[in-house]
């Protein structure tokens, strides 16, 4: 008899829980009220019922309070109670509930809730306290946290004091600063991010080098050299003190088109290919009359006289008139210096001198411009070596 009774009650409660779950999944105000009546000790049922009630303008506090009592170690119910109290203007209770949630749960969500609460209350002393506590538990996209900090102050130095020494945070913060126009602040963070970076972080930091090359050449060079010295980029670091400013000058690494490396514009009638002895550029005679074949922008941190030295092969049987190296400041129309390429021998060496005031970027470009009265260029040029040096 006792075994039958146990089996009866087990079946009864199984059916009751199944019905309650079905009502919960139906997810309407009436079905949730029925589910709570059937299984009154289920905190999740009450929390969802509270959500429906609040959406309909019905005070849900009784359901939330009961849910918190039924499951006192779940912070999400106390966070919702805190938000509800704040909406009602009961700031004392709101703060109490939120602080209690943070005592129960040491993870990110309660700290984020308190951070936002103190932001809305303009209590910035407590805001920064909870910002410091939120960062160690943060994960994923930190953009909302960075944005909130910049809403509190636009003083990058104050914010920097609260950015923890973590690789992920530095890299994300660099990306955020660039995306939101805080370039000077990014220049202060990016070198530290580069010093801690892993391979997956390189695109963000190379993007920094791209964006700052013209406005802050020294910062761009600094980050680039850190990445190169840590072998996160396949290039030797540049030595500005000796005037060595060109990246990948012997084309030992395939051109990446990123950062301070070479860029190869797509030009109809022109093909650019790696060669065991350098970089091969072929013009088939159908190229535009005026086009750029290859460029690299490099920073020139110090004033002085420099020279671009280059070695190339231009076969005598090629028709390559109109090719020239040109140096430009990216923000100006007139070239700093230019020199035509010669043909007629298998190997040639030339130099292009220039003067810089320092703290600027210079763009080196190989250009083609069809001379008046000539046919378009046709042939192959092999670039073997390009480097810069200071002229003493």
PDB file of N, CA and C in Angstrom, residues 56-91:
ATOM      1  N   UNK A  56       2.489  45.577 -18.838  1.00  0.00           N
ATOM      2  CA  UNK A  56       1.085  45.994 -18.906  1.00  0.00           C
ATOM      3  C   UNK A  56       0.754  47.094 -17.902  1.00  0.00           C
ATOM      4  N   UNK A  57       1.799  47.607 -17.226  1.00  0.00           N
ATOM      5  CA  UNK A  57       1.575  48.688 -16.270  1.00  0.00           C
ATOM      6  C   UNK A  57       1.081  48.232 -14.919  1.00  0.00           C
ATOM      7  N   UNK A  58       1.193  46.947 -14.631  1.00  0.00           N
ATOM      8  CA  UNK A  58       0.784  46.395 -13.341  1.00  0.00           C
ATOM      9  C   UNK A  58       2.022  46.290 -12.456  1.00  0.00           C
ATOM     10  N   UNK A  59       1.938  46.736 -11.216  1.00  0.00           N
ATOM     11  CA  UNK A  59       3.087  46.694 -10.310  1.00  0.00           C
ATOM     12  C   UNK A  59       3.532  45.252 -10.076  1.00  0.00           C
ATOM     13  N   UNK A  60       4.790  44.915 -10.443  1.00  0.00           N
ATOM     14  CA  UNK A  60       5.248  43.529 -10.328  1.00  0.00           C
ATOM     15  C   UNK A  60       6.038  43.239  -9.058  1.00  0.00           C
ATOM     16  N   UNK A  61       6.136  44.218  -8.145  1.00  0.00           N
ATOM     17  CA  UNK A  61       7.060  44.092  -7.026  1.00  0.00           C
ATOM     18  C   UNK A  61       6.794  42.863  -6.172  1.00  0.00           C
ATOM     19  N   UNK A  62       5.540  42.523  -5.953  1.00  0.00           N
ATOM     20  CA  UNK A  62       5.248  41.367  -5.092  1.00  0.00           C
ATOM     21  C   UNK A  62       5.807  40.088  -5.681  1.00  0.00           C
ATOM     22  N   UNK A  63       5.713  39.947  -7.003  1.00  0.00           N
ATOM     23  CA  UNK A  63       6.251  38.747  -7.647  1.00  0.00           C
ATOM     24  C   UNK A  63       7.780  38.739  -7.602  1.00  0.00           C
ATOM     25  N   UNK A  64       8.414  39.902  -7.819  1.00  0.00           N
ATOM     26  CA  UNK A  64       9.871  39.966  -7.779  1.00  0.00           C
ATOM     27  C   UNK A  64      10.415  39.700  -6.377  1.00  0.00           C
ATOM     28  N   UNK A  65       9.742  40.267  -5.372  1.00  0.00           N
ATOM     29  CA  UNK A  65      10.175  40.052  -3.985  1.00  0.00           C
ATOM     30  C   UNK A  65      10.065  38.578  -3.620  1.00  0.00           C
ATOM     31  N   UNK A  66       8.965  37.944  -4.048  1.00  0.00           N
ATOM     32  CA  UNK A  66       8.798  36.509  -3.765  1.00  0.00           C
ATOM     33  C   UNK A  66       9.852  35.691  -4.507  1.00  0.00           C
ATOM     34  N   UNK A  67      10.133  36.053  -5.756  1.00  0.00           N
ATOM     35  CA  UNK A  67      11.160  35.335  -6.517  1.00  0.00           C
ATOM     36  C   UNK A  67      12.519  35.453  -5.836  1.00  0.00           C
ATOM     37  N   UNK A  68      12.854  36.647  -5.338  1.00  0.00           N
ATOM     38  CA  UNK A  68      14.130  36.845  -4.649  1.00  0.00           C
ATOM     39  C   UNK A  68      14.194  36.024  -3.369  1.00  0.00           C
ATOM     40  N   UNK A  69      13.084  35.908  -2.664  1.00  0.00           N
ATOM     41  CA  UNK A  69      13.063  35.104  -1.428  1.00  0.00           C
ATOM     42  C   UNK A  69      13.159  33.610  -1.733  1.00  0.00           C
ATOM     43  N   UNK A  70      12.526  33.207  -2.828  1.00  0.00           N
ATOM     44  CA  UNK A  70      12.578  31.792  -3.197  1.00  0.00           C
ATOM     45  C   UNK A  70      13.974  31.381  -3.677  1.00  0.00           C
ATOM     46  N   UNK A  71      14.667  32.311  -4.320  1.00  0.00           N
ATOM     47  CA  UNK A  71      16.004  32.011  -4.849  1.00  0.00           C
ATOM     48  C   UNK A  71      16.958  33.139  -4.433  1.00  0.00           C
ATOM     49  N   UNK A  72      17.281  33.211  -3.141  1.00  0.00           N
ATOM     50  CA  UNK A  72      17.984  34.381  -2.600  1.00  0.00           C
ATOM     51  C   UNK A  72      19.427  34.543  -3.095  1.00  0.00           C
ATOM     52  N   UNK A  73      20.007  33.532  -3.717  1.00  0.00           N
ATOM     53  CA  UNK A  73      21.389  33.632  -4.166  1.00  0.00           C
ATOM     54  C   UNK A  73      21.503  34.051  -5.627  1.00  0.00           C
ATOM     55  N   UNK A  74      20.383  34.292  -6.298  1.00  0.00           N
ATOM     56  CA  UNK A  74      20.423  34.727  -7.694  1.00  0.00           C
ATOM     57  C   UNK A  74      20.350  36.257  -7.752  1.00  0.00           C
ATOM     58  N   UNK A  75      21.415  36.860  -8.228  1.00  0.00           N
ATOM     59  CA  UNK A  75      21.527  38.320  -8.204  1.00  0.00           C
ATOM     60  C   UNK A  75      20.540  39.002  -9.137  1.00  0.00           C
ATOM     61  N   UNK A  76      20.123  38.310 -10.202  1.00  0.00           N
ATOM     62  CA  UNK A  76      19.291  38.977 -11.208  1.00  0.00           C
ATOM     63  C   UNK A  76      17.977  39.480 -10.632  1.00  0.00           C
ATOM     64  N   UNK A  77      17.433  38.794  -9.631  1.00  0.00           N
ATOM     65  CA  UNK A  77      16.172  39.247  -9.049  1.00  0.00           C
ATOM     66  C   UNK A  77      16.382  40.507  -8.220  1.00  0.00           C
ATOM     67  N   UNK A  78      17.504  40.578  -7.501  1.00  0.00           N
ATOM     68  CA  UNK A  78      17.796  41.764  -6.708  1.00  0.00           C
ATOM     69  C   UNK A  78      18.123  42.957  -7.609  1.00  0.00           C
ATOM     70  N   UNK A  79      18.750  42.689  -8.752  1.00  0.00           N
ATOM     71  CA  UNK A  79      19.026  43.769  -9.698  1.00  0.00           C
ATOM     72  C   UNK A  79      17.719  44.347 -10.241  1.00  0.00           C
ATOM     73  N   UNK A  80      16.778  43.471 -10.551  1.00  0.00           N
ATOM     74  CA  UNK A  80      15.491  43.951 -11.054  1.00  0.00           C
ATOM     75  C   UNK A  80      14.740  44.724  -9.981  1.00  0.00           C
ATOM     76  N   UNK A  81      14.831  44.255  -8.746  1.00  0.00           N
ATOM     77  CA  UNK A  81      14.198  45.003  -7.650  1.00  0.00           C
ATOM     78  C   UNK A  81      14.841  46.385  -7.493  1.00  0.00           C
ATOM     79  N   UNK A  82      16.156  46.440  -7.665  1.00  0.00           N
ATOM     80  CA  UNK A  82      16.835  47.717  -7.574  1.00  0.00           C
ATOM     81  C   UNK A  82      16.383  48.670  -8.669  1.00  0.00           C
ATOM     82  N   UNK A  83      16.269  48.154  -9.883  1.00  0.00           N
ATOM     83  CA  UNK A  83      15.818  48.991 -10.985  1.00  0.00           C
ATOM     84  C   UNK A  83      14.389  49.474 -10.754  1.00  0.00           C
ATOM     85  N   UNK A  84      13.540  48.577 -10.260  1.00  0.00           N
ATOM     86  CA  UNK A  84      12.147  48.948  -9.989  1.00  0.00           C
ATOM     87  C   UNK A  84      12.076  50.055  -8.928  1.00  0.00           C
ATOM     88  N   UNK A  85      12.893  49.922  -7.887  1.00  0.00           N
ATOM     89  CA  UNK A  85      12.878  50.935  -6.828  1.00  0.00           C
ATOM     90  C   UNK A  85      13.373  52.280  -7.364  1.00  0.00           C
ATOM     91  N   UNK A  86      14.355  52.240  -8.246  1.00  0.00           N
ATOM     92  CA  UNK A  86      14.846  53.486  -8.830  1.00  0.00           C
ATOM     93  C   UNK A  86      13.771  54.153  -9.678  1.00  0.00           C
ATOM     94  N   UNK A  87      13.056  53.358 -10.462  1.00  0.00           N
ATOM     95  CA  UNK A  87      11.970  53.896 -11.284  1.00  0.00           C
ATOM     96  C   UNK A  87      10.915  54.564 -10.417  1.00  0.00           C
ATOM     97  N   UNK A  88      10.682  53.993  -9.253  1.00  0.00           N
ATOM     98  CA  UNK A  88       9.674  54.552  -8.336  1.00  0.00           C
ATOM     99  C   UNK A  88      10.213  55.701  -7.498  1.00  0.00           C
ATOM    100  N   UNK A  89      11.508  56.029  -7.675  1.00  0.00           N
ATOM    101  CA  UNK A  89      12.082  57.134  -6.924  1.00  0.00           C
ATOM    102  C   UNK A  89      12.552  56.770  -5.539  1.00  0.00           C
ATOM    103  N   UNK A  90      12.556  55.496  -5.214  1.00  0.00           N
ATOM    104  CA  UNK A  90      13.009  55.042  -3.903  1.00  0.00           C
ATOM    105  C   UNK A  90      14.502  54.699  -4.018  1.00  0.00           C
ATOM    106  N   UNK A  91      15.347  55.718  -4.032  1.00  0.00           N
ATOM    107  CA  UNK A  91      16.766  55.530  -4.315  1.00  0.00           C
ATOM    108  C   UNK A  91      17.503  54.790  -3.205  1.00  0.00           C
TER     109      UNK A  91
END
